[in-house]
PDB file of C-alpha atoms in Angstrom:
ATOM      1  CA  ILE A1473    -144.552 -43.428 -16.482  1.00 71.00           C
ATOM      2  CA  LYS A1474    -147.792 -42.166 -14.675  1.00 79.00           C
ATOM      3  CA  ASN A1475    -149.947 -43.568 -17.517  1.00 83.00           C
ATOM      4  CA  ASN A1476    -148.162 -46.983 -17.291  1.00 85.00           C
ATOM      5  CA  ILE A1477    -148.301 -47.828 -13.676  1.00 90.00           C
ATOM      6  CA  LYS A1478    -150.562 -50.919 -14.269  1.00 92.00           C
ATOM      7  CA  LYS A1479    -148.087 -52.154 -16.910  1.00 92.00           C
ATOM      8  CA  ILE A1480    -145.160 -51.542 -14.476  1.00 91.00           C
ATOM      9  CA  PHE A1481    -147.032 -53.504 -11.799  1.00 92.00           C
ATOM     10  CA  ASP A1482    -147.769 -56.326 -14.271  1.00 92.00           C
ATOM     11  CA  GLY A1483    -144.145 -56.361 -15.289  1.00 92.00           C
ATOM     12  CA  LEU A1484    -143.143 -56.558 -11.614  1.00 92.00           C
ATOM     13  CA  LEU A1485    -145.327 -59.499 -10.949  1.00 93.00           C
ATOM     14  CA  VAL A1486    -144.076 -61.357 -14.164  1.00 93.00           C
ATOM     15  CA  SER A1487    -140.416 -60.737 -13.316  1.00 93.00           C
ATOM     16  CA  GLY A1488    -141.054 -61.557  -9.693  1.00 92.00           C
ATOM     17  CA  TYR A1489    -142.687 -64.856 -10.423  1.00 92.00           C
ATOM     18  CA  SER A1490    -139.925 -65.774 -12.915  1.00 93.00           C
ATOM     19  CA  SER A1491    -137.251 -64.904 -10.303  1.00 92.00           C
ATOM     20  CA  MET A1492    -139.072 -66.979  -7.588  1.00 89.00           C
ATOM     21  CA  LEU A1493    -138.852 -69.991  -9.814  1.00 89.00           C
ATOM     22  CA  PHE A1494    -135.163 -69.329 -10.766  1.00 90.00           C
ATOM     23  CA  TYR A1495    -134.051 -68.821  -7.173  1.00 88.00           C
ATOM     24  CA  THR A1496    -135.943 -71.772  -5.830  1.00 85.00           C
ATOM     25  CA  ILE A1497    -134.361 -74.119  -8.375  1.00 85.00           C
ATOM     26  CA  PHE A1498    -130.835 -72.802  -8.046  1.00 85.00           C
ATOM     27  CA  SER A1499    -130.297 -71.080  -4.763  1.00 85.00           C
ATOM     28  CA  PHE A1500    -132.620 -72.739  -2.427  1.00 85.00           C
ATOM     29  CA  MET A1501    -132.158 -76.263  -3.836  1.00 88.00           C
ATOM     30  CA  ASN A1502    -128.402 -76.310  -3.136  1.00 89.00           C
ATOM     31  CA  ILE A1503    -129.006 -75.021   0.499  1.00 86.00           C
ATOM     32  CA  TYR A1504    -131.758 -77.415   1.147  1.00 86.00           C
ATOM     33  CA  LEU A1505    -130.054 -80.588  -0.169  1.00 89.00           C
ATOM     34  CA  THR A1506    -126.812 -79.916   1.678  1.00 90.00           C
ATOM     35  CA  SER A1507    -128.019 -78.347   4.942  1.00 85.00           C
ATOM     36  CA  VAL A1508    -131.475 -79.943   5.610  1.00 83.00           C
ATOM     37  CA  ARG A1509    -131.155 -83.224   3.697  1.00 86.00           C
ATOM     38  CA  GLY A1510    -127.453 -83.733   4.540  1.00 89.00           C
ATOM     39  CA  TRP A1511    -126.337 -84.564   1.009  1.00 92.00           C
ATOM     40  CA  LEU A1512    -122.767 -84.232  -0.043  1.00 93.00           C
ATOM     41  CA  SER A1513    -121.786 -81.080  -1.934  1.00 93.00           C
ATOM     42  CA  TYR A1514    -121.061 -82.932  -5.149  1.00 93.00           C
ATOM     43  CA  GLN A1515    -124.448 -84.595  -5.176  1.00 93.00           C
ATOM     44  CA  SER A1516    -126.172 -81.291  -4.689  1.00 93.00           C
ATOM     45  CA  LEU A1517    -124.094 -79.647  -7.391  1.00 94.00           C
ATOM     46  CA  ILE A1518    -124.920 -82.353  -9.877  1.00 94.00           C
ATOM     47  CA  VAL A1519    -128.580 -81.790  -9.292  1.00 94.00           C
ATOM     48  CA  CYS A1520    -128.326 -78.036  -9.464  1.00 94.00           C
ATOM     49  CA  SER A1521    -126.163 -78.134 -12.472  1.00 94.00           C
ATOM     50  CA  THR A1522    -128.625 -80.343 -14.219  1.00 94.00           C
ATOM     51  CA  GLY A1523    -131.249 -77.727 -13.554  1.00 94.00           C
ATOM     52  CA  MET A1524    -129.050 -74.901 -14.756  1.00 94.00           C
ATOM     53  CA  ILE A1525    -128.238 -76.760 -17.965  1.00 96.00           C
ATOM     54  CA  THR A1526    -131.926 -77.551 -18.525  1.00 96.00           C
ATOM     55  CA  TYR A1527    -132.932 -73.823 -17.852  1.00 96.00           C
ATOM     56  CA  GLY A1528    -130.130 -72.571 -20.069  1.00 95.00           C
ATOM     57  CA  ILE A1529    -131.214 -74.714 -23.036  1.00 96.00           C
ATOM     58  CA  PHE A1530    -134.937 -74.518 -22.696  1.00 97.00           C
ATOM     59  CA  SER A1531    -135.343 -70.721 -21.859  1.00 96.00           C
ATOM     60  CA  PRO A1532    -134.459 -69.523 -25.274  1.00 96.00           C
ATOM     61  CA  LEU A1533    -136.409 -72.371 -26.861  1.00 97.00           C
ATOM     62  CA  ALA A1534    -139.411 -71.462 -24.894  1.00 96.00           C
ATOM     63  CA  ALA A1535    -138.994 -67.832 -26.071  1.00 95.00           C
ATOM     64  CA  LYS A1536    -138.839 -68.960 -29.721  1.00 96.00           C
ATOM     65  CA  ILE A1537    -141.959 -71.182 -29.318  1.00 96.00           C
ATOM     66  CA  ALA A1538    -143.767 -68.308 -27.525  1.00 96.00           C
ATOM     67  CA  LYS A1539    -143.068 -66.074 -30.587  1.00 94.00           C
ATOM     68  CA  LYS A1540    -144.815 -68.557 -32.718  1.00 95.00           C
ATOM     69  CA  TYR A1541    -147.783 -69.583 -30.510  1.00 96.00           C
ATOM     70  CA  GLY A1542    -148.093 -66.481 -28.386  1.00 95.00           C
ATOM     71  CA  VAL A1543    -146.176 -65.187 -25.442  1.00 95.00           C
ATOM     72  CA  VAL A1544    -148.967 -64.904 -22.984  1.00 94.00           C
ATOM     73  CA  LYS A1545    -150.446 -68.281 -23.981  1.00 96.00           C
ATOM     74  CA  ILE A1546    -147.041 -70.116 -23.242  1.00 96.00           C
ATOM     75  CA  MET A1547    -146.670 -68.244 -20.049  1.00 95.00           C
ATOM     76  CA  ILE A1548    -150.170 -69.068 -18.813  1.00 95.00           C
ATOM     77  CA  ILE A1549    -149.706 -72.825 -19.744  1.00 96.00           C
ATOM     78  CA  SER A1550    -146.406 -72.826 -17.866  1.00 95.00           C
ATOM     79  CA  LEU A1551    -148.029 -71.089 -14.806  1.00 93.00           C
ATOM     80  CA  ILE A1552    -150.847 -73.489 -14.669  1.00 95.00           C
ATOM     81  CA  LEU A1553    -148.582 -76.573 -15.046  1.00 95.00           C
ATOM     82  CA  THR A1554    -146.363 -75.194 -12.293  1.00 92.00           C
ATOM     83  CA  MET A1555    -149.286 -74.703 -10.052  1.00 89.00           C
ATOM     84  CA  ILE A1556    -150.595 -78.242 -10.675  1.00 91.00           C
ATOM     85  CA  LEU A1557    -147.167 -79.965 -10.329  1.00 92.00           C
ATOM     86  CA  ALA A1558    -145.614 -77.823  -7.553  1.00 87.00           C
ATOM     87  CA  TYR A1559    -146.810 -80.057  -4.772  1.00 86.00           C
ATOM     88  CA  THR A1560    -145.671 -83.290  -6.492  1.00 89.00           C
ATOM     89  CA  LEU A1561    -142.393 -81.758  -7.366  1.00 89.00           C
ATOM     90  CA  PHE A1562    -141.770 -80.473  -3.704  1.00 85.00           C
ATOM     91  CA  SER A1563    -142.729 -84.077  -2.603  1.00 85.00           C
ATOM     92  CA  LEU A1564    -140.142 -85.589  -4.880  1.00 90.00           C
ATOM     93  CA  ILE A1565    -137.501 -83.069  -3.699  1.00 87.00           C
ATOM     94  CA  SER A1566    -138.378 -84.020  -0.068  1.00 83.00           C
ATOM     95  CA  SER A1567    -137.805 -87.657  -0.710  1.00 84.00           C
ATOM     96  CA  LYS A1568    -134.483 -89.278  -0.063  1.00 82.00           C
ATOM     97  CA  ASN A1569    -134.180 -90.787  -3.548  1.00 92.00           C
ATOM     98  CA  TYR A1570    -131.374 -89.094  -5.566  1.00 94.00           C
ATOM     99  CA  TYR A1571    -133.126 -89.843  -8.876  1.00 96.00           C
ATOM    100  CA  TYR A1572    -136.480 -88.488  -7.769  1.00 96.00           C
ATOM    101  CA  VAL A1573    -134.770 -85.200  -6.667  1.00 95.00           C
ATOM    102  CA  LEU A1574    -132.866 -85.150 -10.059  1.00 95.00           C
ATOM    103  CA  PHE A1575    -136.168 -85.572 -12.049  1.00 96.00           C
ATOM    104  CA  ALA A1576    -137.962 -83.059  -9.927  1.00 94.00           C
ATOM    105  CA  GLU A1577    -135.147 -80.514 -10.619  1.00 94.00           C
ATOM    106  CA  PHE A1578    -135.256 -81.170 -14.243  1.00 96.00           C
ATOM    107  CA  LEU A1579    -139.070 -80.731 -14.387  1.00 96.00           C
ATOM    108  CA  PHE A1580    -138.887 -77.540 -12.280  1.00 93.00           C
ATOM    109  CA  SER A1581    -136.148 -76.175 -14.490  1.00 95.00           C
ATOM    110  CA  LEU A1582    -138.266 -76.936 -17.577  1.00 96.00           C
ATOM    111  CA  LEU A1583    -141.245 -75.215 -16.083  1.00 95.00           C
ATOM    112  CA  ALA A1584    -139.190 -72.229 -14.949  1.00 95.00           C
ATOM    113  CA  ALA A1585    -137.593 -71.950 -18.471  1.00 96.00           C
ATOM    114  CA  SER A1586    -140.984 -72.086 -20.134  1.00 96.00           C
ATOM    115  CA  PHE A1587    -142.145 -69.160 -18.125  1.00 96.00           C
ATOM    116  CA  SER A1588    -138.910 -67.084 -18.027  1.00 94.00           C
ATOM    117  CA  GLY A1589    -138.028 -67.189 -21.664  1.00 95.00           C
ATOM    118  CA  PRO A1590    -141.407 -65.755 -22.858  1.00 96.00           C
ATOM    119  CA  SER A1591    -141.439 -63.227 -19.895  1.00 94.00           C
ATOM    120  CA  LYS A1592    -138.482 -61.422 -21.217  1.00 92.00           C
ATOM    121  CA  ILE A1593    -140.341 -60.827 -24.518  1.00 93.00           C
ATOM    122  CA  LEU A1594    -143.482 -59.699 -22.682  1.00 93.00           C
ATOM    123  CA  LEU A1595    -141.396 -57.130 -20.687  1.00 90.00           C
ATOM    124  CA  VAL A1596    -140.103 -55.593 -23.807  1.00 89.00           C
ATOM    125  CA  LYS A1597    -143.557 -55.580 -25.582  1.00 90.00           C
ATOM    126  CA  ILE A1598    -145.769 -54.103 -22.920  1.00 91.00           C
ATOM    127  CA  PHE A1599    -143.929 -50.786 -22.618  1.00 89.00           C
ATOM    128  CA  PRO A1600    -143.992 -47.983 -25.105  1.00 88.00           C
ATOM    129  CA  ILE A1601    -140.620 -47.238 -26.628  1.00 88.00           C
ATOM    130  CA  LYS A1602    -140.177 -43.850 -24.886  1.00 89.00           C
ATOM    131  CA  ILE A1603    -140.280 -45.462 -21.414  1.00 89.00           C
ATOM    132  CA  ARG A1604    -139.252 -48.957 -22.185  1.00 88.00           C
ATOM    133  CA  TYR A1605    -135.867 -48.950 -20.585  1.00 88.00           C
ATOM    134  CA  MET A1606    -136.898 -47.142 -17.434  1.00 90.00           C
ATOM    135  CA  ALA A1607    -140.137 -48.968 -16.908  1.00 91.00           C
ATOM    136  CA  GLY A1608    -138.745 -52.310 -17.856  1.00 89.00           C
ATOM    137  CA  SER A1609    -135.800 -52.060 -15.679  1.00 91.00           C
ATOM    138  CA  LEU A1610    -137.855 -50.656 -12.720  1.00 91.00           C
ATOM    139  CA  SER A1611    -140.468 -53.434 -12.910  1.00 92.00           C
ATOM    140  CA  TYR A1612    -137.831 -56.191 -13.493  1.00 91.00           C
ATOM    141  CA  ASN A1613    -135.432 -55.121 -10.711  1.00 92.00           C
ATOM    142  CA  VAL A1614    -138.146 -54.441  -8.057  1.00 93.00           C
ATOM    143  CA  GLY A1615    -139.838 -57.816  -8.992  1.00 92.00           C
ATOM    144  CA  VAL A1616    -136.510 -59.717  -8.621  1.00 92.00           C
ATOM    145  CA  ALA A1617    -135.722 -58.014  -5.370  1.00 92.00           C
ATOM    146  CA  LEU A1618    -139.147 -58.448  -3.723  1.00 92.00           C
ATOM    147  CA  PHE A1619    -139.930 -61.967  -4.816  1.00 89.00           C
ATOM    148  CA  GLY A1620    -136.642 -63.575  -5.904  1.00 86.00           C
ATOM    149  CA  GLY A1621    -134.671 -61.966  -2.999  1.00 86.00           C
ATOM    150  CA  THR A1622    -137.113 -63.231  -0.335  1.00 86.00           C
ATOM    151  CA  ILE A1623    -137.676 -66.826  -1.647  1.00 83.00           C
ATOM    152  CA  THR A1624    -134.359 -68.474  -0.549  1.00 80.00           C
ATOM    153  CA  PRO A1625    -134.523 -67.271   3.209  1.00 83.00           C
ATOM    154  CA  LEU A1626    -138.283 -67.903   3.388  1.00 80.00           C
ATOM    155  CA  LEU A1627    -137.968 -71.438   1.944  1.00 80.00           C
ATOM    156  CA  THR A1628    -134.944 -72.214   3.937  1.00 77.00           C
ATOM    157  CA  TYR A1629    -136.755 -71.209   7.207  1.00 78.00           C
ATOM    158  CA  VAL A1630    -139.872 -73.184   6.305  1.00 76.00           C
ATOM    159  CA  SER A1631    -137.768 -76.285   5.433  1.00 72.00           C
ATOM    160  CA  CYS A1632    -135.840 -76.125   8.692  1.00 71.00           C
ATOM    161  CA  THR A1633    -139.123 -76.016  10.681  1.00 69.00           C
ATOM    162  CA  LYS A1634    -140.238 -79.460   9.386  1.00 63.00           C
ATOM    163  CA  PHE A1635    -142.996 -77.993   7.339  1.00 58.00           C
ATOM    164  CA  GLU A1636    -141.103 -78.609   4.130  1.00 60.00           C
ATOM    165  CA  ILE A1637    -144.148 -79.222   1.880  1.00 62.00           C
ATOM    166  CA  VAL A1638    -145.616 -75.856   2.799  1.00 65.00           C
ATOM    167  CA  ALA A1639    -142.914 -74.259   0.530  1.00 64.00           C
ATOM    168  CA  TYR A1640    -144.963 -74.993  -2.501  1.00 64.00           C
ATOM    169  CA  PHE A1641    -147.648 -72.619  -1.388  1.00 67.00           C
ATOM    170  CA  TYR A1642    -145.370 -69.689  -1.930  1.00 66.00           C
ATOM    171  CA  ILE A1643    -144.674 -70.699  -5.539  1.00 67.00           C
ATOM    172  CA  ILE A1644    -148.501 -70.975  -6.118  1.00 66.00           C
TER     173      ILE A1644
END
């Protein structure tokens, strides 16, 4: 483990970013739409379900594409696209138009899946076989707890203070 601290830290950051995207799309979005925007539960559930289905379909497809074209390359493309589109997507989510929000959820889910699918491959490949399970689970679980576990309360707080658009900075 001592010789692989940098790899564990890298795995923590990768899994943390992946979980931030995941929890933003599925946990925060439902709370935001019902509590802050005042949507009905069924409207919010349709939007979140669309995101879940998109994520569930495209995450393994992104992993398969990443195996062919390169795991890191696909993850970097996804990361750059997410950084470029985050402001626009949060603006669409902040709008009152149901179809804009649905479209933003779809795109966010697509971007999250294109990062998350390949990230699982990366977590397996970066660690030597002798420490793969311990180092992989440590970096994954700490990353999810630190980043994924904090994003929903943080974004909920920010969105309730009328600084909704600031939320995208946390994603970047």
